[in-house]
CSV table of C-alpha atoms in Angstrom, one decimal:
chain,number,residue,atom,x,y,z
A,1,MET,CA,14.0,44.0,-5.2
A,2,THR,CA,15.5,47.0,-7.0
A,3,GLY,CA,14.4,47.9,-10.5
A,4,ILE,CA,10.8,46.8,-10.1
A,5,THR,CA,8.4,49.1,-12.0
A,6,VAL,CA,4.6,49.4,-12.3
A,7,SER,CA,4.7,47.7,-15.7
A,8,ILE,CA,6.6,44.7,-14.2
A,9,ILE,CA,4.0,44.4,-11.5
A,10,MET,CA,1.2,44.6,-14.1
A,11,GLY,CA,2.9,41.7,-16.0
A,12,ILE,CA,3.0,39.6,-12.9
A,13,LEU,CA,-0.6,40.3,-12.1
A,14,ILE,CA,-1.6,39.3,-15.6
A,15,VAL,CA,-0.1,35.9,-15.0
A,16,PHE,CA,-1.7,35.5,-11.6
A,17,GLY,CA,-5.1,36.5,-13.0
A,18,GLY,CA,-4.7,33.9,-15.8
A,19,MET,CA,-3.8,31.2,-13.3
A,20,ALA,CA,-6.9,32.0,-11.2
A,21,VAL,CA,-9.2,32.1,-14.2
A,22,LEU,CA,-7.9,28.7,-15.5
A,23,GLY,CA,-8.7,27.1,-12.1
A,24,ILE,CA,-12.2,28.5,-12.0
A,25,VAL,CA,-13.0,27.7,-15.7
A,26,SER,CA,-11.7,24.1,-15.2
A,27,VAL,CA,-14.5,23.4,-12.7
A,28,ARG,CA,-16.9,22.8,-15.7
A,29,LYS,CA,-14.9,19.7,-16.6
A,30,VAL,CA,-15.3,18.2,-13.2
A,31,LYS,CA,-18.5,16.1,-13.1
A,32,ASN,CA,-17.4,13.4,-10.5
A,33,ALA,CA,-14.6,12.3,-8.3
A,34,GLU,CA,-12.8,10.4,-11.2
A,35,ASP,CA,-12.8,13.6,-13.2
A,36,PHE,CA,-11.2,15.6,-10.3
A,37,VAL,CA,-8.5,13.0,-9.7
A,38,VAL,CA,-7.6,11.5,-13.1
A,39,GLY,CA,-9.6,13.6,-15.6
A,40,GLY,CA,-11.9,10.7,-16.4
A,41,LYS,CA,-8.9,8.8,-17.9
A,42,ARG,CA,-9.2,10.6,-21.2
A,43,ALA,CA,-6.0,12.7,-21.3
A,44,SER,CA,-3.9,12.9,-24.4
A,45,SER,CA,-0.1,12.7,-24.4
A,46,VAL,CA,0.1,16.5,-24.2
A,47,MET,CA,-2.3,16.7,-21.3
A,48,VAL,CA,-0.5,14.0,-19.5
A,49,ALA,CA,2.7,15.9,-20.0
A,50,GLY,CA,1.0,19.0,-18.7
A,51,ALA,CA,-0.1,17.3,-15.5
A,52,ILE,CA,3.4,16.0,-14.9
A,53,LEU,CA,5.0,19.4,-15.7
A,54,CYS,CA,2.6,21.2,-13.4
A,55,SER,CA,4.3,19.5,-10.4
A,56,ILE,CA,7.8,18.7,-11.6
A,57,VAL,CA,9.0,22.1,-12.8
A,58,GLY,CA,8.9,24.2,-9.7
A,59,SER,CA,11.0,26.9,-8.1
A,60,GLY,CA,13.9,24.4,-7.6
A,61,THR,CA,14.2,23.6,-11.3
A,62,THR,CA,14.2,27.3,-12.3
A,63,ILE,CA,15.2,29.8,-9.6
A,64,GLY,CA,17.0,27.1,-7.5
A,65,THR,CA,19.0,25.9,-10.5
A,66,ALA,CA,20.2,29.4,-11.4
A,67,GLN,CA,21.0,30.0,-7.7
A,68,THR,CA,23.2,26.9,-7.5
A,69,ALA,CA,24.8,27.6,-10.9
A,70,PHE,CA,25.6,31.2,-9.7
A,71,THR,CA,27.6,29.6,-6.7
A,72,TYR,CA,29.0,26.4,-8.2
A,73,GLY,CA,28.4,26.2,-11.9
A,74,LEU,CA,26.7,23.6,-14.1
A,75,VAL,CA,26.2,21.2,-11.2
A,76,GLY,CA,22.9,23.0,-10.7
A,77,TRP,CA,21.6,21.1,-13.7
A,78,TRP,CA,21.4,17.8,-11.7
A,79,GLN,CA,17.9,18.4,-10.6
A,80,SER,CA,16.3,18.6,-14.0
A,81,LEU,CA,18.7,16.1,-15.4
A,82,GLY,CA,17.7,13.5,-12.8
A,83,GLN,CA,14.0,14.3,-13.2
A,84,THR,CA,14.3,13.9,-17.0
A,85,ILE,CA,16.0,10.5,-16.7
A,86,GLY,CA,13.3,9.5,-14.2
A,87,LEU,CA,10.5,10.5,-16.6
A,88,PHE,CA,12.1,8.5,-19.4
A,89,ILE,CA,12.3,5.4,-17.2
A,90,LEU,CA,8.7,6.0,-16.0
A,91,GLY,CA,7.4,6.3,-19.6
A,92,CYS,CA,9.4,3.6,-21.3
A,93,LEU,CA,9.6,0.9,-18.6
A,94,LEU,CA,6.9,1.4,-15.9
A,95,SER,CA,3.9,3.3,-17.4
A,96,GLN,CA,2.6,0.3,-19.2
A,97,PHE,CA,2.4,-1.7,-15.9
A,98,ILE,CA,0.9,1.2,-14.0
A,99,TYR,CA,-1.7,2.1,-16.7
A,100,LYS,CA,-3.0,-1.5,-17.0
A,101,LEU,CA,-4.4,-1.2,-13.5
A,102,THR,CA,-7.1,1.0,-14.9
A,103,LYS,CA,-9.1,1.1,-11.7
A,104,ALA,CA,-6.1,2.5,-9.7
A,105,GLN,CA,-6.0,6.2,-8.9
A,106,THR,CA,-3.0,6.2,-6.5
A,107,ILE,CA,0.4,4.5,-6.5
A,108,SER,CA,-0.6,2.8,-3.2
A,109,GLN,CA,-3.5,1.1,-5.0
A,110,VAL,CA,-1.1,0.0,-7.7
A,111,LEU,CA,0.8,-1.9,-5.0
A,112,SER,CA,-2.4,-3.4,-3.5
A,113,HIS,CA,-2.9,-5.4,-6.7
A,114,THR,CA,0.0,-7.6,-5.5
A,115,TYR,CA,0.4,-7.1,-1.8
A,116,GLY,CA,-3.2,-6.7,-0.7
A,117,LYS,CA,-5.2,-3.8,0.9
A,118,LYS,CA,-3.1,-3.5,4.1
A,119,ILE,CA,-0.2,-1.9,2.2
A,120,VAL,CA,-2.3,1.0,1.0
A,121,ALA,CA,-2.7,3.1,4.1
A,122,VAL,CA,0.9,2.5,5.3
A,123,THR,CA,2.4,3.7,2.0
A,124,ALA,CA,0.0,6.5,1.5
A,125,LEU,CA,0.8,8.0,4.9
A,126,PHE,CA,4.6,7.8,4.4
A,127,SER,CA,4.3,9.3,0.9
A,128,SER,CA,1.9,12.1,2.0
A,129,LEU,CA,4.3,13.2,4.7
A,130,ALA,CA,7.2,13.2,2.3
A,131,ILE,CA,5.4,15.1,-0.4
A,132,PHE,CA,4.3,17.7,2.2
A,133,PHE,CA,8.0,18.6,2.7
A,134,SER,CA,8.1,19.4,-1.0
A,135,ILE,CA,4.9,21.5,-0.9
A,136,LEU,CA,6.4,23.5,2.0
A,137,SER,CA,9.6,24.0,-0.1
A,138,GLN,CA,7.5,25.5,-3.0
A,139,SER,CA,5.7,27.9,-0.6
A,140,LYS,CA,9.0,29.0,0.9
A,141,GLY,CA,10.4,29.6,-2.5
A,142,PHE,CA,7.4,31.7,-3.6
A,143,ILE,CA,7.0,33.9,-0.5
A,144,PRO,CA,10.5,35.7,-0.5
A,145,LEU,CA,10.2,36.4,-4.2
A,146,LEU,CA,6.7,38.0,-3.8
A,147,THR,CA,7.8,40.1,-0.8
A,148,SER,CA,10.8,41.4,-2.6
A,149,ILE,CA,8.7,42.6,-5.5
A,150,PHE,CA,5.5,43.9,-3.8
A,151,ALA,CA,7.1,45.1,-0.5
A,152,ILE,CA,4.5,43.2,1.6
A,153,SER,CA,4.9,41.2,4.8
A,154,ASP,CA,5.7,37.5,4.8
A,155,TYR,CA,2.2,36.8,6.2
A,156,ALA,CA,0.5,38.7,3.4
A,157,ALA,CA,2.6,36.8,0.9
A,158,ALA,CA,1.7,33.5,2.5
A,159,PHE,CA,-2.0,34.4,2.3
A,160,ILE,CA,-1.7,35.3,-1.4
A,161,CYS,CA,0.1,32.0,-2.0
A,162,PHE,CA,-2.7,30.1,-0.2
A,163,ALA,CA,-5.4,31.9,-2.1
A,164,LEU,CA,-3.8,31.5,-5.6
A,165,VAL,CA,-3.1,27.8,-5.1
A,166,CYS,CA,-6.6,27.1,-3.8
A,167,LEU,CA,-8.2,29.1,-6.6
A,168,PHE,CA,-6.2,27.1,-9.1
A,169,VAL,CA,-6.5,23.5,-8.0
A,170,VAL,CA,-9.5,23.3,-5.7
A,171,PHE,CA,-12.0,24.0,-8.5
A,172,GLY,CA,-10.5,22.1,-11.5
A,173,GLY,CA,-8.4,19.3,-10.0
A,174,ILE,CA,-6.3,17.4,-12.5
A,175,PHE,CA,-7.8,19.5,-15.4
A,176,ALA,CA,-6.4,22.7,-14.0
A,177,ASN,CA,-3.1,21.1,-13.4
A,178,SER,CA,-2.8,19.9,-16.9
A,179,ILE,CA,-3.7,23.2,-18.6
A,180,GLY,CA,-1.7,25.2,-16.0
A,181,GLY,CA,1.4,23.1,-16.5
A,182,LEU,CA,1.3,23.8,-20.2
A,183,LEU,CA,0.7,27.5,-19.7
A,184,LYS,CA,3.6,27.6,-17.2
A,185,MET,CA,6.0,25.9,-19.5
A,186,ALA,CA,5.1,28.2,-22.4
A,187,ILE,CA,5.9,31.3,-20.4
A,188,ILE,CA,9.0,29.8,-18.8
A,189,TYR,CA,10.3,28.5,-22.2
A,190,ILE,CA,10.0,31.9,-23.9
A,191,GLY,CA,11.6,33.6,-20.9
A,192,VAL,CA,14.5,31.3,-20.3
A,193,VAL,CA,15.3,30.7,-23.9
A,194,ALA,CA,15.4,34.5,-24.6
A,195,SER,CA,17.4,35.0,-21.4
A,196,ALA,CA,19.9,32.3,-22.2
A,197,VAL,CA,20.5,33.7,-25.7
A,198,ILE,CA,21.1,37.2,-24.4
A,199,ALA,CA,23.4,35.9,-21.6
A,200,MET,CA,25.5,33.7,-23.9
A,201,ALA,CA,25.9,36.5,-26.5
A,202,ALA,CA,27.0,38.9,-23.8
A,203,VAL,CA,29.7,36.7,-22.3
A,204,GLY,CA,31.0,35.3,-25.6
A,205,GLY,CA,29.4,31.8,-25.3
A,206,PHE,CA,30.8,28.8,-23.5
A,207,SER,CA,34.4,29.8,-24.0
A,208,GLY,CA,33.7,33.2,-22.5
A,209,ILE,CA,32.2,31.6,-19.3
A,210,THR,CA,35.2,29.2,-19.1
A,211,GLN,CA,37.7,32.1,-19.5
A,212,THR,CA,36.1,34.1,-16.7
A,213,LEU,CA,35.1,31.5,-14.2
A,214,GLY,CA,37.5,28.7,-15.1
A,215,SER,CA,36.9,25.2,-16.4
A,216,GLY,CA,35.7,24.0,-12.9
A,217,VAL,CA,32.4,25.7,-13.6
A,218,TRP,CA,31.4,22.8,-15.8
A,219,ASN,CA,32.3,20.2,-13.2
A,220,MET,CA,29.1,18.2,-12.4
A,221,MET,CA,30.6,17.0,-9.1
A,222,ALA,CA,31.4,20.5,-7.8
A,223,ARG,CA,29.6,20.1,-4.5
A,224,SER,CA,31.0,16.6,-3.7
A,225,ASN,CA,33.7,17.0,-1.1
A,226,ALA,CA,34.7,15.9,2.4
A,227,GLU,CA,32.1,18.2,4.0
A,228,ASN,CA,29.1,17.2,1.9
A,229,GLY,CA,30.2,13.7,1.1
A,230,HIS,CA,32.0,12.5,-2.1
A,231,PHE,CA,28.8,11.1,-3.5
A,232,TYR,CA,26.7,14.2,-2.7
A,233,ASP,CA,25.9,15.2,-6.3
A,234,ILE,CA,25.3,11.7,-7.5
A,235,GLY,CA,23.0,11.1,-4.5
A,236,ILE,CA,21.0,14.2,-5.4
A,237,ALA,CA,20.7,13.2,-9.1
A,238,VAL,CA,19.7,9.6,-8.1
A,239,GLY,CA,17.2,10.9,-5.5
A,240,PHE,CA,15.4,13.1,-8.1
A,241,MET,CA,15.5,10.4,-10.7
A,242,LEU,CA,14.0,7.7,-8.4
A,243,GLY,CA,11.6,10.1,-6.8
A,244,VAL,CA,10.0,10.7,-10.2
A,245,LEU,CA,9.2,7.0,-10.4
A,246,VAL,CA,7.2,6.8,-7.2
A,247,THR,CA,5.7,10.2,-6.6
A,248,GLN,CA,1.9,10.3,-6.7
A,249,ALA,CA,1.7,13.6,-8.6
A,250,TYR,CA,3.5,12.1,-11.6
A,251,ILE,CA,1.8,8.7,-11.3
A,252,GLN,CA,-1.6,10.5,-11.3
A,253,GLY,CA,-0.7,12.0,-14.6
A,254,VAL,CA,0.1,8.6,-16.0
A,255,LEU,CA,-3.2,7.2,-14.7
A,256,SER,CA,-5.2,10.1,-16.3
A,257,ALA,CA,-4.1,9.0,-19.8
A,258,LYS,CA,-6.7,7.8,-22.3
A,259,ASP,CA,-4.5,4.7,-23.2
A,260,ALA,CA,-1.1,3.2,-22.4
A,261,LYS,CA,0.5,4.9,-25.4
A,262,ALA,CA,-0.6,8.4,-24.3
A,263,ALA,CA,0.8,7.6,-20.8
A,264,ARG,CA,4.2,6.6,-22.2
A,265,ASN,CA,4.4,9.5,-24.6
A,266,GLY,CA,3.3,12.0,-22.1
A,267,CYS,CA,6.1,11.0,-19.7
A,268,ILE,CA,8.7,11.2,-22.5
A,269,LEU,CA,7.4,14.6,-23.7
A,270,GLY,CA,7.5,15.8,-20.1
A,271,GLY,CA,11.1,14.8,-19.8
A,272,LEU,CA,12.1,16.4,-23.1
A,273,LEU,CA,10.5,19.7,-22.0
A,274,THR,CA,12.1,19.5,-18.5
A,275,LEU,CA,15.7,18.9,-19.5
A,276,PRO,CA,16.6,22.2,-21.3
A,277,VAL,CA,14.9,24.4,-18.7
A,278,GLY,CA,17.5,23.5,-16.1
A,279,PHE,CA,20.4,23.9,-18.5
A,280,MET,CA,19.4,27.3,-19.6
A,281,CYS,CA,18.7,28.5,-16.1
A,282,ALA,CA,22.2,27.3,-15.1
A,283,LEU,CA,23.7,29.3,-18.0
A,284,ILE,CA,21.9,32.4,-16.8
A,285,GLY,CA,23.1,31.9,-13.2
A,286,MET,CA,26.7,31.7,-14.4
A,287,TYR,CA,26.3,34.9,-16.5
A,288,MET,CA,24.9,36.7,-13.4
A,289,ARG,CA,27.9,35.6,-11.4
A,290,ILE,CA,30.2,37.1,-14.0
A,291,THR,CA,28.2,40.3,-14.4
A,292,TYR,CA,27.0,40.9,-10.8
A,293,PRO,CA,29.3,38.9,-8.5
A,294,GLU,CA,28.0,40.6,-5.4
A,295,MET,CA,24.4,39.8,-6.0
A,296,THR,CA,22.5,37.4,-3.7
A,297,ALA,CA,22.5,34.1,-5.6
A,298,SER,CA,18.8,33.4,-5.1
A,299,ARG,CA,18.0,36.6,-7.0
A,300,ALA,CA,20.0,35.8,-10.1
A,301,LEU,CA,17.3,34.6,-12.5
A,302,PRO,CA,14.5,37.1,-11.7
A,303,MET,CA,16.9,40.0,-11.6
A,304,PHE,CA,18.3,39.0,-15.0
A,305,MET,CA,14.8,39.4,-16.4
A,306,VAL,CA,14.3,42.8,-14.7
A,307,TYR,CA,17.6,44.1,-16.1
A,308,ASN,CA,17.2,42.7,-19.7
A,309,PHE,CA,13.5,42.9,-20.7
A,310,PRO,CA,10.9,45.6,-21.2
A,311,GLY,CA,8.8,46.1,-18.0
A,312,ILE,CA,5.6,44.1,-18.9
A,313,PHE,CA,7.5,41.3,-20.5
A,314,ALA,CA,9.9,41.1,-17.5
A,315,GLY,CA,6.8,40.9,-15.3
A,316,ILE,CA,5.2,38.1,-17.3
A,317,PHE,CA,8.4,36.1,-17.2
A,318,ILE,CA,8.9,36.6,-13.5
A,319,GLY,CA,5.2,35.7,-13.1
A,320,GLY,CA,6.0,32.5,-15.0
A,321,LEU,CA,8.7,31.7,-12.4
A,322,MET,CA,6.2,32.3,-9.6
A,323,LEU,CA,3.7,30.2,-11.5
A,324,ALA,CA,6.3,27.4,-11.5
A,325,SER,CA,6.2,27.4,-7.7
A,326,LEU,CA,2.5,27.8,-7.4
A,327,THR,CA,1.5,25.1,-9.9
A,328,SER,CA,4.0,22.7,-8.4
A,329,ASN,CA,2.4,23.4,-5.0
A,330,ALA,CA,-1.0,22.8,-6.5
A,331,GLY,CA,-0.1,19.5,-8.2
A,332,LEU,CA,1.6,18.1,-5.1
A,333,SER,CA,-1.3,19.2,-2.9
A,334,LEU,CA,-3.7,17.4,-5.2
A,335,SER,CA,-1.7,14.2,-5.0
A,336,VAL,CA,-1.6,14.4,-1.2
A,337,ALA,CA,-5.4,15.0,-1.1
A,338,THR,CA,-6.0,12.1,-3.4
A,339,MET,CA,-4.0,9.6,-1.3
A,340,LEU,CA,-5.4,10.7,2.0
A,341,GLN,CA,-9.0,10.6,0.7
A,342,ARG,CA,-8.7,7.5,-1.4
A,343,ASP,CA,-6.3,5.4,0.7
A,344,VAL,CA,-6.6,6.5,4.3
A,345,ILE,CA,-9.9,8.3,5.2
A,346,CYS,CA,-12.2,6.5,2.8
A,347,ARG,CA,-10.4,3.3,2.0
A,348,ASN,CA,-13.3,1.3,3.4
A,349,LYS,CA,-16.0,3.6,2.0
A,350,GLN,CA,-15.9,2.9,-1.7
A,351,ASP,CA,-19.6,3.6,-2.0
A,352,MET,CA,-19.3,7.2,-0.8
A,353,ASP,CA,-21.2,9.6,-3.0
A,354,SER,CA,-19.0,11.0,-5.8
A,355,GLN,CA,-19.7,14.7,-5.0
A,356,LYS,CA,-18.9,14.1,-1.3
A,357,GLN,CA,-15.6,12.6,-2.4
A,358,VAL,CA,-14.8,15.7,-4.4
A,359,LEU,CA,-15.8,18.0,-1.5
A,360,LEU,CA,-13.6,16.0,0.9
A,361,MET,CA,-10.6,16.2,-1.4
A,362,ARG,CA,-11.1,20.0,-1.8
A,363,ILE,CA,-11.2,20.4,1.9
A,364,ILE,CA,-8.0,18.4,2.3
A,365,ILE,CA,-6.3,20.5,-0.3
A,366,VAL,CA,-7.3,23.7,1.5
A,367,VAL,CA,-5.9,22.3,4.8
A,368,VAL,CA,-2.6,21.0,3.2
A,369,VAL,CA,-2.0,24.3,1.4
A,370,ALA,CA,-2.9,26.3,4.5
A,371,LEU,CA,-0.5,24.3,6.7
A,372,SER,CA,2.3,24.7,4.2
A,373,CYS,CA,1.8,28.5,4.1
A,374,ILE,CA,1.6,28.8,7.9
A,375,PHE,CA,4.7,26.7,8.4
A,376,SER,CA,6.6,28.6,5.7
A,377,VAL,CA,6.5,31.8,7.8
A,378,SER,CA,7.3,30.1,11.1
A,379,THR,CA,10.4,28.8,12.8
A,380,ILE,CA,9.0,25.2,12.4
A,381,GLY,CA,8.9,25.7,8.6
A,382,THR,CA,12.5,26.8,8.5
A,383,TYR,CA,13.5,23.5,10.3
A,384,ILE,CA,11.2,21.4,8.1
A,385,GLN,CA,12.6,23.0,4.9
A,386,THR,CA,15.9,21.2,5.6
A,387,PHE,CA,14.1,17.9,4.9
A,388,ILE,CA,13.7,18.5,1.2
A,389,PHE,CA,16.2,15.8,0.2
A,390,LEU,CA,14.7,13.5,2.8
A,391,SER,CA,11.4,14.0,1.0
A,392,PHE,CA,12.7,12.4,-2.2
A,393,GLY,CA,14.4,9.6,-0.2
A,394,MET,CA,11.2,8.7,1.7
A,395,ARG,CA,9.1,8.6,-1.4
A,396,THR,CA,11.6,6.4,-3.1
A,397,THR,CA,12.3,3.9,-0.3
A,398,VAL,CA,8.6,3.4,0.6
A,399,PHE,CA,7.6,2.4,-2.9
A,400,LEU,CA,10.4,1.5,-5.3
A,401,ILE,CA,11.4,-2.1,-4.2
A,402,PRO,CA,7.9,-3.4,-3.7
A,403,MET,CA,6.8,-1.8,-7.0
A,404,LEU,CA,9.7,-3.2,-9.0
A,405,ALA,CA,9.2,-6.6,-7.5
A,406,ALA,CA,5.5,-6.5,-8.4
A,407,PHE,CA,6.2,-5.6,-12.0
A,408,PHE,CA,9.2,-7.7,-12.8
A,409,TRP,CA,9.4,-10.6,-10.3
A,410,LYS,CA,7.5,-13.4,-11.9
A,411,GLY,CA,7.9,-15.9,-9.1
A,412,LYS,CA,5.8,-16.0,-6.0
A,413,LEU,CA,5.7,-13.1,-3.6
A,414,THR,CA,4.2,-12.7,-0.1
A,415,ARG,CA,2.0,-9.8,1.0
A,416,SER,CA,4.1,-9.4,4.1
A,417,SER,CA,7.3,-8.8,2.2
A,418,GLY,CA,5.8,-5.8,0.4
A,419,ILE,CA,4.5,-4.2,3.6
A,420,ALA,CA,7.8,-4.9,5.5
A,421,ALA,CA,9.9,-3.4,2.8
A,422,ALA,CA,7.6,-0.3,2.5
A,423,ILE,CA,8.1,0.3,6.3
A,424,ALA,CA,11.8,-0.6,6.6
A,425,GLY,CA,12.9,1.5,3.6
A,426,PRO,CA,11.8,4.9,4.8
A,427,VAL,CA,12.6,4.2,8.4
A,428,MET,CA,16.2,3.4,7.5
A,429,ASP,CA,16.3,6.4,5.2
A,430,ILE,CA,15.2,8.7,8.0
A,431,ILE,CA,17.8,7.2,10.4
A,432,ALA,CA,20.6,7.5,7.8
A,433,TYR,CA,19.6,11.1,7.0
A,434,PHE,CA,20.0,12.3,10.6
A,435,VAL,CA,23.0,10.1,11.5
A,436,MET,CA,25.0,10.8,8.4
A,437,GLY,CA,23.8,14.3,7.6
A,438,LYS,CA,22.8,15.6,4.2
A,439,SER,CA,25.5,13.6,2.3
A,440,GLY,CA,23.1,12.5,-0.4
A,441,THR,CA,23.6,8.8,0.4
A,442,HIS,CA,20.8,8.2,2.8
A,443,VAL,CA,18.5,7.0,0.1
A,444,PHE,CA,20.9,4.1,-0.7
A,445,TYR,CA,20.8,2.9,2.9
A,446,GLY,CA,17.0,3.1,2.8
A,447,LEU,CA,16.9,1.1,-0.5
A,448,GLY,CA,19.4,-1.4,0.8
A,449,ALA,CA,17.3,-2.0,3.9
A,450,SER,CA,14.2,-2.3,1.8
A,451,VAL,CA,15.8,-5.0,-0.4
A,452,ILE,CA,17.2,-7.0,2.5
A,453,ILE,CA,13.9,-7.0,4.5
A,454,PHE,CA,11.9,-7.8,1.4
A,455,ILE,CA,14.0,-10.9,0.6
A,456,ILE,CA,14.1,-12.1,4.2
A,457,VAL,CA,10.4,-11.7,4.8
A,458,ASN,CA,9.5,-13.1,1.4
A,459,ILE,CA,11.4,-16.3,2.4
A,460,MET,CA,10.1,-16.6,5.9
A,461,SER,CA,6.4,-15.5,5.7
A,462,LYS,CA,3.7,-17.9,4.5
A,463,ASP,CA,1.1,-15.5,3.0
A,464,LEU,CA,2.1,-16.4,-0.6
A,465,VAL,CA,0.3,-14.8,-3.5
A,466,GLU,CA,0.9,-15.6,-7.1
A,467,ASN,CA,2.4,-12.6,-8.8
A,468,ARG,CA,0.0,-12.0,-11.6
A,469,GLU,CA,1.1,-10.7,-14.9
A,470,LEU,CA,0.3,-6.9,-15.1
């Protein structure tokens, strides 16, 4: 990446060092497995928001949004817009139900309250696989950025990614995620707000962008066409929105709260902080298209900072963008480790020593992060990367219908209906994804199948259970 100076590299290293220190220092707060997973259930609204932001604001929300805006316009804002709506729904409508299950530590355990223990392993495996696709996406977003700045090989960058993520989350668990999420957002906010102000002043505001790029740049359906599918952009927005409601990383933040009010307010605060980030990154992307039309779109946001800020500040801001990818990787990896340890490997070993549980989760995190980094520099990883939208669809279709029925259906349910819907939804989502291509509508087919199977099995099966008030 041209324009990189020693002072910029120093700024990036300062951020990396701070990230590593936070992870190591956070180990003091981890006394047992519950501390590692949900922080002892004593997080304030701010810490809940930090845990959520750690995972939700990644390279896609920042660099990816600017990249899409560079090419298409404001349509790049759909990711953070969908995520924000999802967080508001999670906070205002669902967090109270989730938090009342105070013994639950995973979303699969939330479902077991209604559908029994058999649903736990099935949903945990589907969800873990789906989230792994997103972890890989974060690794693949970080590595090219690092290699362009430090002129190192992809393999060296993958190892650095592995080391930083492990140093960050393996020691401190949810505590490191909460603090790291807040640190990341502070750096990103200062960087993107200052960048957006400079960019808008340089092009003459919104009218200047319109005059140069045309009014179509504000079209929020700019990618929806015959090739992608007419509902492509809506499908992406809905996918991100619904994905928030059922992703373990965000539910884990809710379950870490000290009370239901903190859980609700933490989700709302997380949404309020997520929304402007995407909008400002989109503005910066459009400015870079006007000023540097020949630039590679993926470089728009980091290169703006290189060109417009003093060296060390540019380095800190670029380090913040890298931190977005690394902390998102860490948060998602912790969620996978929690589900695999709690719901699959040790689901019948509730009396396992707490320190052994923490050790096992740390080992799983190391393995998950290592696999994501290995795949990210392989041909396999390039293929899997195309599954990023499938990831959100799978998460949504495995959980959403059984969860909403458990919370809001006050009649009688059957255990079999929840399990059948949790299997039928993601299976149909996968089929629709490969048959119809990346049109953004596969999630609707998965949800439709989940609803139909849920109703049919609920009518036909006999294992009735009274749906208890949550």
